Amino acid sequence: MAESAAPLMTSLQAIVGDFHVITSAVDTAPYVTDWRERYRGQARAVVRPGSTAEVAAVARVCAEHGVPIVPQGGNTGLCGGATPHAGGDEIVMQLSRLNRVRDIDTENATMTVEAGVPLAAVQHAAAEAGLLLPLSLAAEGSCAIGGNLSTNAGGTAVLRYGNARELVLGLEIVLADGRVWDGLRGLRKDNTGYDLKQLFLGSEGTLGIITAAVLKLFPRPQTSATAWVAVKDVAAAVRLLGVVRQALGDRLTGFELISADCVTLTRAQFRALPDPLPGHHWYVLLQADDASANSPLLAQVEAALADCLSDELARDAVIAQSEAQAAELWNLREHISEAQKREGPNMKHDISLPVSRIAAFLARAKEALDTALPGVRYVVFGHLGDGNLHYNLSAPVGVPSSTFIEQTSRANRIVYDLVAELGGSFSAEHGVGQMKRTEMERYKAPIELELMRRMKRALDPHGILNPGKVL
Ligand code: FAD
Ligand code: ZN
C-alpha cells in the first residue's frame, strides 16, 4: 500500500528485535530457496518471531501495510509452498524460534507443542515421557511440526496411525488480521459445531498461521518386527499386503514398496547401505509393532511370510534380527530421496490411487511414458499400504537431467491424466504449493475450487497469507 518500507521494518524490528529481522541477500538466501533448489524467490525480510504474541503482532503489522506473509517451518516442503515469489514484496515468517514443548499430559496421552519444534524433537519428547508420536518421515530431523500439520504430512506409519491430520486434537492459530484463536483443546470427543482446526490442517499456510498444536500420543511399541521381502511384481506386493494385514491386524505399521532401481540408485550414492536380497525387481519393507512386551508378533510375522513364500507371493524374505539391522533397512528406504537429489534434477509425482489399481496404473503409465520419453528411468517407491507412490522419473542414461526435465509438463500430463482416470490424486503427501496449481485447475471440480476460494476469502480477505499458493 502507500506506506514506505521503512516504517514496516521499524515496526517489525520493534516486535521481534533487530537481530531477528534478516534483510541481507546472503543471510536470507537459505530461506528464499526450497529444498530441491527448484524455486528461488526474494523477500523484503525474513522475520523470526519468538512467541505467539510476536507472530500475532507481526501479522497485524503486515495486514496494516498490506504485506504478504510466507510462513516457513523447516523448509523441506517439495512444492515451493514455503518459498516467496520473485517479486520481493513478501516477508518470510520463519517459525523455528517457536520451539517449546509446552506440556505433556501422559494420562490424557497428549502433548502441546509449538510450531517450530523439529519433528524429531517432538518424537523425542514423547519418547522421554514413555509415549509415541507416530508421525515419521525421512525429513524428520529438519522439518518442523507446524510445517507437518500445514502440509498434512504422511510418512511411513500412516497405515496404522493416519496422516498428520488424524494426530491433532487442537490448534492455536494466528489469523490473517493478527487475532489469535486458542483452540488448544485435548479432547477426543467434541461435537460443538464445525471442526475449524481441519481447515488449517493441510492448508499450506494460506488460511492461518499455526503457532501450537495438541497432538495425540500412543503407547510405545515394546515388540517390533521389520522385514525386507522380495516379490515377483507389484500385483504380488498388493496381495502380500492383504495377507499380512489379515495376519497382523492393525499392528502392521508400515508397508513400503521399493523398486530394485531405487536400491541400485541409492547404494550408488550411499555405498555403506545394504543390498538385502539382490537379484529381484521389487521389494516390500514392512514394519509391525506391538505395545506388549510379551507379544507373539515376531512368530506371527514369520508365519505369515512363510505362507507367502510357499504361495509364491513372496520370492524371498529377511527379518531383521536386531534393532540395528532394522534401522539399516529403514535407512536404505529413507535415503532414496536424498540419493535422487544428488543424482540431479528429476520429475517427482507424489500420487495416490486405490491400492487395487496401483498395478494397472504402473503398467499403463510405463507403456505411455516409454513411448513419449524413450529410455526414461523409473524411480518408484512409496507407501503401498496407503496407496501412495512416489512415482519419480529420471533422465535416460546419457541425457543431461537439465534437458530431461524440460519434458516435465508432458510427463505430468500423461501421469496425472491416468491417475485421474483411475480415481487417484495428483498430490498424496507433498501438497500443492506453487508447483501444482495447474493441476488444481485441471483436476479439481469447479465447485470444489469455488468452495475453496470462498473459504480463502472468508479467512484472508486481503490475500495476506501465502498468496499464489494452492489456489
Ligand atoms: P515448510 O517446507 O517450511 O513449509 C511447508 C508448507 O507449510 C508451506 O506452504 C508453508 O508456508 C507452510 N507452513 C509451514 N509452517 C507453517 C505454520 N506454522 N503455519 C502455517 N503454515 C506453515 N512429506 C510427507 O508428507 N511424507 C514424507 O514421507 C516425506 N518425506 C520427505 C523426505 C524428504 C527427504 C524431504 C526433503 C521431504 C519429505 N516430505 C515428506 C516433504 C516435507 O518434509 C513435508 O511436507 C513436511 O511436512 C514439511 O515441513 P516443513 O517444516 O519443512 O515445512
Ligand atoms: Zn512419502
Short mmCIF file of C-alpha atoms and ligand atoms in Angstrom, two decimals:
data_model
loop_
_atom_site.label_atom_id
_atom_site.label_comp_id
_atom_site.label_asym_id
_atom_site.label_seq_id
_atom_site.Cartn_x
_atom_site.Cartn_y
_atom_site.Cartn_z
CA MET A 1 0.00 0.00 0.00
CA ALA A 2 1.06 3.67 0.31
CA GLU A 3 3.33 3.02 3.30
CA SER A 4 7.12 3.10 2.68
CA ALA A 5 9.29 0.10 3.59
CA ALA A 6 10.98 1.90 6.48
CA PRO A 7 8.08 2.07 8.95
CA LEU A 8 7.28 -1.58 8.21
CA MET A 9 10.83 -2.64 9.04
CA THR A 10 10.93 -0.42 12.10
CA SER A 11 7.70 -1.97 13.36
CA LEU A 12 8.92 -5.50 12.70
CA GLN A 13 12.22 -4.79 14.47
CA ALA A 14 10.35 -3.35 17.43
CA ILE A 15 8.34 -6.58 17.73
CA VAL A 16 10.99 -9.28 17.31
CA GLY A 17 14.25 -7.36 17.84
CA ASP A 18 16.69 -6.17 15.12
CA PHE A 19 18.58 -9.44 15.18
CA HIS A 20 15.52 -11.41 14.07
CA VAL A 21 14.70 -9.27 11.04
CA ILE A 22 17.08 -10.53 8.37
CA THR A 23 17.40 -8.48 5.19
CA SER A 24 20.81 -9.04 3.57
CA ALA A 25 20.78 -11.16 0.41
CA VAL A 26 23.41 -13.53 1.80
CA ASP A 27 21.56 -14.17 5.04
CA THR A 28 18.10 -14.51 3.52
CA ALA A 29 19.31 -16.88 0.76
CA PRO A 30 18.64 -20.18 2.61
CA TYR A 31 15.06 -19.08 3.36
CA VAL A 32 14.07 -17.95 -0.13
CA THR A 33 15.09 -21.19 -1.89
CA ASP A 34 13.35 -24.54 -1.49
CA TRP A 35 14.91 -27.88 -0.53
CA ARG A 36 15.18 -29.06 -4.14
CA GLU A 37 16.52 -25.67 -5.27
CA ARG A 38 13.75 -25.61 -7.79
CA TYR A 39 12.28 -22.28 -6.67
CA ARG A 40 14.18 -19.11 -5.87
CA GLY A 41 12.34 -16.10 -4.57
CA GLN A 42 13.05 -12.80 -2.87
CA ALA A 43 11.71 -11.30 0.32
CA ARG A 44 11.73 -7.88 1.95
CA ALA A 45 12.89 -9.66 5.09
CA VAL A 46 12.97 -12.96 6.91
CA VAL A 47 11.27 -12.34 10.24
CA ARG A 48 11.77 -14.72 13.16
CA PRO A 49 9.16 -14.22 15.88
CA GLY A 50 9.79 -15.96 19.21
CA SER A 51 6.26 -16.35 20.59
CA THR A 52 2.61 -16.50 19.58
CA ALA A 53 2.21 -12.87 20.68
CA GLU A 54 5.06 -11.86 18.37
CA VAL A 55 3.58 -13.86 15.45
CA ALA A 56 0.27 -12.06 16.05
CA ALA A 57 1.91 -8.64 16.24
CA VAL A 58 3.89 -9.28 13.02
CA ALA A 59 0.70 -10.43 11.27
CA ARG A 60 -1.11 -7.29 12.44
CA VAL A 61 1.62 -5.01 11.12
CA CYS A 62 1.74 -6.90 7.81
CA ALA A 63 -2.05 -6.61 7.49
CA GLU A 64 -1.84 -2.85 8.10
CA HIS A 65 0.84 -2.48 5.43
CA GLY A 66 -0.76 -4.96 3.02
CA VAL A 67 2.42 -7.04 3.04
CA PRO A 68 2.01 -10.77 2.32
CA ILE A 69 3.45 -13.37 4.70
CA VAL A 70 5.02 -16.68 3.67
CA PRO A 71 5.04 -18.94 6.75
CA GLN A 72 8.03 -21.28 6.93
CA GLY A 73 8.96 -24.18 9.19
CA GLY A 74 11.88 -26.45 8.30
CA ASN A 75 11.72 -25.52 4.59
CA THR A 76 11.75 -29.17 3.50
CA GLY A 77 8.49 -28.93 1.54
CA LEU A 78 8.71 -30.23 -2.01
CA CYS A 79 6.24 -27.93 -3.81
CA GLY A 80 7.67 -24.44 -3.24
CA GLY A 81 4.96 -23.65 -0.67
CA ALA A 82 7.37 -22.00 1.78
CA THR A 83 9.32 -20.11 -0.91
CA PRO A 84 8.41 -16.46 -1.57
CA HIS A 85 7.69 -15.27 -5.10
CA ALA A 86 10.30 -13.47 -7.18
CA GLY A 87 8.72 -10.01 -6.77
CA GLY A 88 10.32 -9.43 -3.36
CA ASP A 89 7.25 -7.83 -1.77
CA GLU A 90 6.60 -10.59 0.79
CA ILE A 91 8.13 -11.39 4.15
CA VAL A 92 9.11 -14.92 5.11
CA MET A 93 7.89 -15.68 8.61
CA GLN A 94 10.36 -18.24 9.90
CA LEU A 95 8.84 -20.09 12.86
CA SER A 96 11.76 -22.08 14.28
CA ARG A 97 12.02 -19.89 17.41
CA LEU A 98 8.61 -21.18 18.49
CA ASN A 99 10.46 -24.17 19.83
CA ARG A 100 8.91 -25.13 23.16
CA VAL A 101 7.16 -28.31 24.19
CA ARG A 102 4.55 -26.58 26.35
CA ASP A 103 3.06 -29.59 28.06
CA ILE A 104 2.85 -33.39 28.06
CA ASP A 105 -0.24 -34.90 29.68
CA THR A 106 0.58 -38.60 29.99
CA GLU A 107 -2.82 -39.62 31.36
CA ASN A 108 -4.62 -37.87 28.52
CA ALA A 109 -1.90 -39.14 26.12
CA THR A 110 -1.43 -35.72 24.55
CA MET A 111 1.30 -33.15 24.14
CA THR A 112 1.14 -29.44 23.38
CA VAL A 113 3.98 -28.23 21.18
CA GLU A 114 4.87 -25.04 19.40
CA ALA A 115 5.00 -24.93 15.62
CA GLY A 116 8.76 -24.59 15.22
CA VAL A 117 9.79 -27.72 17.13
CA PRO A 118 11.56 -30.09 14.72
CA LEU A 119 9.58 -33.30 14.22
CA ALA A 120 12.44 -35.43 15.60
CA ALA A 121 12.46 -33.34 18.78
CA VAL A 122 8.69 -33.81 19.17
CA GLN A 123 9.14 -37.58 18.79
CA HIS A 124 11.98 -37.47 21.32
CA ALA A 125 9.97 -35.51 23.91
CA ALA A 126 7.10 -38.00 23.58
CA ALA A 127 9.52 -40.91 23.99
CA GLU A 128 11.04 -39.34 27.12
CA ALA A 129 7.53 -39.32 28.58
CA GLY A 130 7.17 -43.04 27.71
CA LEU A 131 4.80 -42.46 24.78
CA LEU A 132 4.88 -42.47 20.99
CA LEU A 133 4.27 -39.68 18.48
CA PRO A 134 3.88 -41.85 15.40
CA LEU A 135 4.42 -39.24 12.68
CA SER A 136 7.64 -40.25 10.94
CA LEU A 137 9.25 -39.20 7.66
CA ALA A 138 12.68 -39.02 6.13
CA ALA A 139 12.92 -35.24 6.66
CA GLU A 140 12.12 -35.52 10.39
CA GLY A 141 15.47 -34.09 11.50
CA SER A 142 14.81 -30.83 9.62
CA CYS A 143 11.06 -30.35 9.18
CA ALA A 144 9.01 -28.67 11.91
CA ILE A 145 5.73 -29.85 13.38
CA GLY A 146 3.95 -26.68 12.18
CA GLY A 147 5.08 -27.48 8.64
CA ASN A 148 3.97 -31.08 9.04
CA LEU A 149 0.49 -30.02 10.09
CA SER A 150 0.25 -27.32 7.43
CA THR A 151 1.02 -29.92 4.77
CA ASN A 152 -0.92 -32.75 6.46
CA ALA A 153 2.26 -34.81 6.19
CA GLY A 154 2.05 -38.57 5.70
CA GLY A 155 5.17 -40.69 6.06
CA THR A 156 5.83 -44.28 6.95
CA ALA A 157 3.26 -45.05 9.67
CA VAL A 158 0.06 -43.75 8.05
CA LEU A 159 -1.28 -47.26 7.50
CA ARG A 160 -1.72 -47.62 11.25
CA TYR A 161 -1.93 -44.11 12.70
CA GLY A 162 -3.20 -41.95 9.84
CA ASN A 163 -1.85 -38.72 8.34
CA ALA A 164 -0.79 -35.72 10.44
CA ARG A 165 -4.41 -34.52 10.40
CA GLU A 166 -5.52 -37.59 12.36
CA LEU A 167 -2.98 -36.87 15.11
CA VAL A 168 -4.25 -33.40 16.00
CA LEU A 169 -6.77 -32.59 18.73
CA GLY A 170 -6.30 -28.85 18.96
CA LEU A 171 -4.60 -25.88 17.33
CA GLU A 172 -3.55 -22.35 18.16
CA ILE A 173 -3.86 -20.14 15.09
CA VAL A 174 -2.86 -16.60 14.24
CA LEU A 175 -5.34 -15.28 11.71
CA ALA A 176 -4.58 -13.02 8.74
CA ASP A 177 -5.59 -9.92 10.73
CA GLY A 178 -3.36 -10.85 13.68
CA ARG A 179 -6.04 -12.17 16.02
CA VAL A 180 -5.30 -15.40 17.88
CA TRP A 181 -7.67 -18.37 18.02
CA ASP A 182 -6.83 -20.54 21.01
CA GLY A 183 -8.22 -23.91 20.04
CA LEU A 184 -5.70 -25.92 22.08
CA ARG A 185 -8.20 -28.49 23.33
CA GLY A 186 -7.09 -32.01 24.21
CA LEU A 187 -10.45 -33.67 23.58
CA ARG A 188 -11.05 -36.86 21.63
CA LYS A 189 -14.74 -36.11 21.51
CA ASP A 190 -16.13 -32.64 20.83
CA ASN A 191 -19.15 -32.13 18.60
CA THR A 192 -19.70 -28.43 19.08
CA GLY A 193 -20.22 -27.12 15.58
CA TYR A 194 -17.78 -27.04 12.69
CA ASP A 195 -14.38 -28.60 13.30
CA LEU A 196 -12.43 -25.46 12.43
CA LYS A 197 -8.97 -26.93 13.02
CA GLN A 198 -9.46 -29.17 9.98
CA LEU A 199 -9.47 -26.08 7.74
CA PHE A 200 -5.97 -25.10 8.79
CA LEU A 201 -4.50 -28.61 8.63
CA GLY A 202 -3.13 -29.15 5.15
CA SER A 203 -3.88 -25.57 4.03
CA GLU A 204 -0.18 -24.80 3.46
CA GLY A 205 -0.18 -21.50 5.31
CA THR A 206 -2.89 -19.94 3.15
CA LEU A 207 -5.65 -19.67 5.78
CA GLY A 208 -3.84 -19.08 9.09
CA ILE A 209 -0.51 -19.47 10.86
CA ILE A 210 -0.27 -22.47 13.15
CA THR A 211 1.62 -21.47 16.29
CA ALA A 212 0.94 -24.51 18.50
CA ALA A 213 -0.90 -27.83 18.50
CA VAL A 214 -2.22 -30.52 20.82
CA LEU A 215 -1.10 -33.89 19.45
CA LYS A 216 -2.32 -37.40 20.21
CA LEU A 217 0.19 -39.81 21.72
CA PHE A 218 0.16 -43.61 21.71
CA PRO A 219 1.67 -46.48 23.70
CA ARG A 220 5.28 -47.09 22.77
CA PRO A 221 5.82 -50.39 20.97
CA GLN A 222 7.66 -52.96 23.08
CA THR A 223 7.93 -55.57 20.33
CA SER A 224 8.74 -54.84 16.70
CA ALA A 225 9.36 -56.79 13.53
CA THR A 226 10.92 -55.40 10.36
CA ALA A 227 11.10 -57.47 7.19
CA TRP A 228 12.50 -56.99 3.70
CA VAL A 229 10.62 -59.10 1.18
CA ALA A 230 11.38 -59.71 -2.49
CA VAL A 231 8.23 -60.03 -4.62
CA LYS A 232 7.66 -61.00 -8.23
CA ASP A 233 5.80 -57.84 -9.16
CA VAL A 234 3.60 -55.09 -7.78
CA ALA A 235 0.42 -57.17 -8.06
CA ALA A 236 2.09 -59.74 -5.78
CA ALA A 237 3.06 -56.96 -3.34
CA VAL A 238 -0.59 -55.85 -3.18
CA ARG A 239 -1.73 -59.42 -2.48
CA LEU A 240 1.01 -59.75 0.16
CA LEU A 241 -0.38 -56.62 1.84
CA GLY A 242 -3.78 -58.31 2.19
CA VAL A 243 -2.28 -61.47 3.68
CA VAL A 244 -0.07 -59.65 6.17
CA ARG A 245 -2.89 -57.33 7.25
CA GLN A 246 -5.15 -60.29 7.90
CA ALA A 247 -2.42 -61.96 9.96
CA LEU A 248 -1.35 -58.91 11.98
CA GLY A 249 -4.40 -56.63 12.04
CA ASP A 250 -3.62 -53.05 12.94
CA ARG A 251 -0.20 -53.98 14.28
CA LEU A 252 1.01 -53.54 10.70
CA THR A 253 2.50 -50.05 10.92
CA GLY A 254 4.13 -49.57 7.54
CA PHE A 255 4.19 -51.33 4.17
CA GLU A 256 6.59 -49.75 1.70
CA LEU A 257 7.16 -50.67 -1.93
CA ILE A 258 10.67 -50.19 -3.34
CA SER A 259 11.86 -50.99 -6.86
CA ALA A 260 15.25 -52.62 -7.45
CA ASP A 261 16.25 -49.49 -9.41
CA CYS A 262 15.74 -47.42 -6.27
CA VAL A 263 18.06 -49.73 -4.34
CA THR A 264 20.74 -49.50 -7.03
CA LEU A 265 20.48 -45.73 -7.28
CA THR A 266 20.56 -45.22 -3.51
CA ARG A 267 23.51 -47.55 -2.98
CA ALA A 268 25.43 -45.80 -5.76
CA GLN A 269 25.22 -42.59 -3.71
CA PHE A 270 25.48 -44.14 -0.22
CA ARG A 271 27.82 -47.09 -0.51
CA ALA A 272 27.51 -48.26 3.09
CA LEU A 273 23.81 -49.04 2.71
CA PRO A 274 22.84 -52.73 2.47
CA ASP A 275 21.54 -54.70 -0.52
CA PRO A 276 19.45 -57.18 1.46
CA LEU A 277 18.19 -59.54 -1.29
CA PRO A 278 19.88 -58.78 -4.61
CA GLY A 279 18.54 -60.07 -7.91
CA HIS A 280 14.83 -59.20 -7.75
CA HIS A 281 12.76 -56.41 -9.35
CA TRP A 282 10.52 -55.33 -6.49
CA TYR A 283 10.76 -55.27 -2.71
CA VAL A 284 8.49 -54.62 0.24
CA LEU A 285 9.76 -53.19 3.52
CA LEU A 286 7.26 -53.92 6.23
CA GLN A 287 7.13 -52.93 9.86
CA ALA A 288 4.88 -54.33 12.56
CA ASP A 289 4.73 -53.20 16.18
CA ASP A 290 3.01 -54.33 19.35
CA ALA A 291 2.61 -52.38 22.56
CA SER A 292 3.01 -55.58 24.60
CA ALA A 293 6.46 -56.82 25.60
CA ASN A 294 5.30 -60.47 25.53
CA SER A 295 3.84 -60.38 22.09
CA PRO A 296 3.95 -63.32 19.67
CA LEU A 297 4.36 -60.73 16.90
CA LEU A 298 7.68 -61.96 15.54
CA ALA A 299 6.45 -65.55 15.21
CA GLN A 300 3.28 -64.30 13.52
CA VAL A 301 5.26 -62.24 11.01
CA GLU A 302 7.48 -65.26 10.30
CA ALA A 303 4.44 -67.50 9.83
CA ALA A 304 2.70 -65.01 7.52
CA LEU A 305 5.82 -64.62 5.39
CA ALA A 306 6.36 -68.39 5.29
CA ASP A 307 2.81 -68.77 3.90
CA CYS A 308 3.53 -66.08 1.33
CA LEU A 309 6.77 -67.81 0.29
CA SER A 310 5.04 -71.13 -0.21
CA ASP A 311 2.21 -69.43 -2.16
CA GLU A 312 4.87 -67.68 -4.28
CA LEU A 313 3.52 -64.27 -3.31
CA ALA A 314 6.98 -63.66 -1.88
CA ARG A 315 10.16 -64.89 -3.52
CA ASP A 316 12.49 -64.36 -0.58
CA ALA A 317 12.42 -62.57 2.75
CA VAL A 318 14.67 -61.49 5.61
CA ILE A 319 13.52 -60.43 9.04
CA ALA A 320 15.80 -58.02 10.89
CA GLN A 321 17.49 -59.80 13.79
CA SER A 322 18.33 -56.67 15.74
CA GLU A 323 17.30 -53.04 16.07
CA ALA A 324 20.48 -52.13 14.21
CA GLN A 325 19.52 -54.33 11.25
CA ALA A 326 16.00 -52.90 11.21
CA ALA A 327 17.46 -49.39 11.24
CA GLU A 328 19.72 -50.30 8.28
CA LEU A 329 16.73 -51.45 6.22
CA TRP A 330 14.86 -48.22 7.01
CA ASN A 331 17.99 -46.23 6.25
CA LEU A 332 18.01 -47.66 2.76
CA ARG A 333 14.38 -46.64 2.28
CA GLU A 334 14.86 -43.19 3.74
CA HIS A 335 17.88 -42.30 1.64
CA ILE A 336 16.12 -42.71 -1.70
CA SER A 337 15.02 -39.05 -1.98
CA GLU A 338 18.42 -37.72 -0.98
CA ALA A 339 20.16 -40.10 -3.43
CA GLN A 340 17.88 -38.93 -6.20
CA LYS A 341 18.61 -35.31 -5.34
CA ARG A 342 22.35 -35.99 -5.56
CA GLU A 343 21.90 -37.61 -8.96
CA GLY A 344 20.41 -34.40 -10.35
CA PRO A 345 17.02 -32.90 -11.16
CA ASN A 346 14.17 -35.34 -11.73
CA MET A 347 10.41 -35.36 -12.08
CA LYS A 348 8.52 -36.19 -8.92
CA HIS A 349 4.94 -37.42 -8.84
CA ASP A 350 3.55 -37.92 -5.37
CA ILE A 351 0.33 -39.71 -6.27
CA SER A 352 -2.29 -41.87 -4.62
CA LEU A 353 -4.64 -44.45 -6.06
CA PRO A 354 -6.95 -47.09 -4.72
CA VAL A 355 -4.47 -49.85 -3.77
CA SER A 356 -6.36 -52.21 -6.07
CA ARG A 357 -5.46 -50.06 -9.11
CA ILE A 358 -1.78 -49.50 -8.49
CA ALA A 359 -0.50 -52.41 -10.56
CA ALA A 360 -2.70 -51.35 -13.51
CA PHE A 361 -1.51 -47.76 -13.17
CA LEU A 362 2.16 -48.80 -13.25
CA ALA A 363 1.70 -50.95 -16.34
CA ARG A 364 -0.25 -48.32 -18.27
CA ALA A 365 1.95 -45.41 -17.23
CA LYS A 366 5.08 -47.29 -18.28
CA GLU A 367 3.62 -48.07 -21.68
CA ALA A 368 2.70 -44.43 -22.30
CA LEU A 369 5.94 -42.96 -20.96
CA ASP A 370 8.23 -45.43 -22.75
CA THR A 371 6.70 -44.12 -25.99
CA ALA A 372 6.73 -40.42 -25.06
CA LEU A 373 10.15 -40.34 -23.36
CA PRO A 374 12.19 -43.28 -24.66
CA GLY A 375 14.81 -44.51 -22.20
CA VAL A 376 13.18 -42.75 -19.21
CA ARG A 377 14.28 -44.30 -15.88
CA TYR A 378 11.63 -45.09 -13.29
CA VAL A 379 12.39 -44.44 -9.64
CA VAL A 380 9.30 -45.89 -8.00
CA PHE A 381 8.83 -46.33 -4.29
CA GLY A 382 6.32 -45.34 -1.66
CA HIS A 383 3.74 -46.16 0.90
CA LEU A 384 1.93 -49.00 -0.84
CA GLY A 385 -0.21 -49.68 2.22
CA ASP A 386 -1.68 -46.18 1.80
CA GLY A 387 -1.99 -46.37 -1.98
CA ASN A 388 0.65 -43.63 -2.22
CA LEU A 389 3.50 -43.89 -4.69
CA HIS A 390 6.48 -41.65 -5.24
CA TYR A 391 6.46 -42.12 -8.99
CA ASN A 392 9.65 -40.33 -9.97
CA LEU A 393 11.23 -40.17 -13.40
CA SER A 394 14.93 -39.67 -14.09
CA ALA A 395 16.77 -38.86 -17.30
CA PRO A 396 17.71 -41.68 -19.70
CA VAL A 397 21.34 -42.74 -19.43
CA GLY A 398 23.46 -40.22 -21.32
CA VAL A 399 20.81 -37.46 -21.32
CA PRO A 400 21.56 -34.48 -19.04
CA SER A 401 18.97 -34.10 -16.28
CA SER A 402 18.54 -30.44 -17.18
CA THR A 403 17.44 -31.37 -20.72
CA PHE A 404 15.20 -34.14 -19.48
CA ILE A 405 13.24 -32.00 -17.06
CA GLU A 406 12.21 -29.70 -19.90
CA GLN A 407 9.73 -32.51 -20.66
CA THR A 408 8.10 -32.20 -17.23
CA SER A 409 4.75 -30.79 -18.42
CA ARG A 410 4.40 -33.54 -20.98
CA ALA A 411 5.20 -36.28 -18.47
CA ASN A 412 2.93 -34.72 -15.86
CA ARG A 413 0.02 -34.72 -18.27
CA ILE A 414 0.46 -38.42 -19.01
CA VAL A 415 0.90 -39.41 -15.36
CA TYR A 416 -1.81 -37.20 -13.84
CA ASP A 417 -4.42 -37.85 -16.55
CA LEU A 418 -4.03 -41.56 -15.92
CA VAL A 419 -4.14 -41.06 -12.15
CA ALA A 420 -7.37 -39.06 -12.54
CA GLU A 421 -8.88 -41.70 -14.83
CA LEU A 422 -8.16 -44.36 -12.21
CA GLY A 423 -9.72 -42.35 -9.38
CA GLY A 424 -6.49 -41.14 -7.78
CA SER A 425 -4.95 -37.89 -6.53
CA PHE A 426 -2.11 -35.88 -8.08
CA SER A 427 -0.80 -35.00 -4.63
CA ALA A 428 -0.97 -37.54 -1.85
CA GLU A 429 1.58 -36.09 0.58
CA HIS A 430 3.53 -33.07 -0.53
CA GLY A 431 0.64 -30.72 -1.21
CA VAL A 432 0.17 -28.16 -3.95
CA GLY A 433 2.36 -25.15 -3.06
CA GLN A 434 3.22 -23.21 -6.21
CA MET A 435 4.13 -26.35 -8.13
CA LYS A 436 0.75 -27.97 -8.71
CA ARG A 437 -1.64 -25.07 -9.15
CA THR A 438 -2.15 -26.01 -12.81
CA GLU A 439 -3.19 -29.47 -11.69
CA MET A 440 -5.66 -27.95 -9.22
CA GLU A 441 -7.34 -26.15 -12.14
CA ARG A 442 -7.32 -29.22 -14.34
CA TYR A 443 -8.35 -31.96 -11.95
CA LYS A 444 -10.47 -30.37 -9.22
CA ALA A 445 -14.16 -29.94 -9.89
CA PRO A 446 -15.16 -26.26 -10.42
CA ILE A 447 -17.49 -26.48 -7.43
CA GLU A 448 -14.64 -27.70 -5.21
CA LEU A 449 -12.42 -24.83 -6.34
CA GLU A 450 -15.21 -22.34 -5.80
CA LEU A 451 -15.75 -23.53 -2.22
CA MET A 452 -12.01 -23.33 -1.55
CA ARG A 453 -11.83 -19.78 -2.91
CA ARG A 454 -14.77 -18.78 -0.75
CA MET A 455 -13.02 -20.15 2.34
CA LYS A 456 -9.85 -18.30 1.40
CA ARG A 457 -11.80 -15.04 1.02
CA ALA A 458 -13.58 -15.59 4.34
CA LEU A 459 -10.39 -16.16 6.32
CA ASP A 460 -7.96 -13.97 4.40
CA PRO A 461 -9.97 -11.34 2.51
CA HIS A 462 -6.92 -9.20 1.64
CA GLY A 463 -4.72 -12.07 0.42
CA ILE A 464 -2.03 -11.66 3.09
CA LEU A 465 -1.33 -15.33 3.80
CA ASN A 466 0.90 -17.13 1.33
CA PRO A 467 -0.74 -15.72 -1.82
CA GLY A 468 -0.34 -17.67 -5.05
CA LYS A 469 -0.01 -20.98 -3.24
CA VAL A 470 -2.55 -23.82 -3.50
CA LEU A 471 -5.19 -21.74 -5.36
P1 FAD B 1 7.93 -25.97 5.09
O1 FAD B 1 8.62 -26.58 3.94
O2 FAD B 1 8.68 -24.94 5.86
O3 FAD B 1 6.51 -25.47 4.74
C1 FAD B 1 5.59 -26.27 4.03
C2 FAD B 1 4.27 -25.51 3.83
O4 FAD B 1 3.64 -25.26 5.08
C3 FAD B 1 4.45 -24.14 3.20
O5 FAD B 1 3.34 -23.86 2.41
C4 FAD B 1 4.50 -23.20 4.39
O6 FAD B 1 4.06 -21.89 4.06
C5 FAD B 1 3.54 -23.86 5.35
N1 FAD B 1 3.87 -23.70 6.77
C6 FAD B 1 5.00 -24.09 7.42
N2 FAD B 1 4.88 -23.86 8.73
C7 FAD B 1 3.66 -23.30 8.92
C8 FAD B 1 2.94 -22.85 10.06
N3 FAD B 1 3.45 -22.94 11.28
N4 FAD B 1 1.71 -22.33 9.89
C9 FAD B 1 1.17 -22.24 8.65
N5 FAD B 1 1.79 -22.66 7.54
C10 FAD B 1 3.02 -23.19 7.68
N6 FAD B 1 6.27 -35.34 3.24
C11 FAD B 1 5.39 -36.28 3.59
O7 FAD B 1 4.21 -35.97 3.78
N7 FAD B 1 5.77 -37.59 3.75
C12 FAD B 1 7.04 -38.00 3.57
O8 FAD B 1 7.34 -39.16 3.72
C13 FAD B 1 8.01 -37.01 3.22
N8 FAD B 1 9.29 -37.34 3.04
C14 FAD B 1 10.20 -36.38 2.73
C15 FAD B 1 11.54 -36.73 2.60
C16 FAD B 1 12.50 -35.78 2.31
C17 FAD B 1 13.94 -36.18 2.19
C18 FAD B 1 12.10 -34.43 2.13
C19 FAD B 1 13.11 -33.35 1.83
C20 FAD B 1 10.78 -34.07 2.25
C21 FAD B 1 9.82 -35.04 2.54
N9 FAD B 1 8.47 -34.70 2.69
C22 FAD B 1 7.57 -35.66 3.05
C23 FAD B 1 8.02 -33.32 2.46
C24 FAD B 1 8.19 -32.39 3.69
O9 FAD B 1 9.15 -32.86 4.57
C25 FAD B 1 6.88 -32.28 4.43
O10 FAD B 1 5.97 -31.62 3.58
C26 FAD B 1 6.95 -31.52 5.75
O11 FAD B 1 5.73 -31.71 6.42
C27 FAD B 1 7.20 -30.04 5.60
O12 FAD B 1 7.56 -29.49 6.87
P2 FAD B 1 8.45 -28.17 6.96
O13 FAD B 1 8.51 -27.75 8.38
O14 FAD B 1 9.75 -28.36 6.29
O15 FAD B 1 7.54 -27.15 6.15
ZN ZN B 2 6.39 -40.27 1.18
#
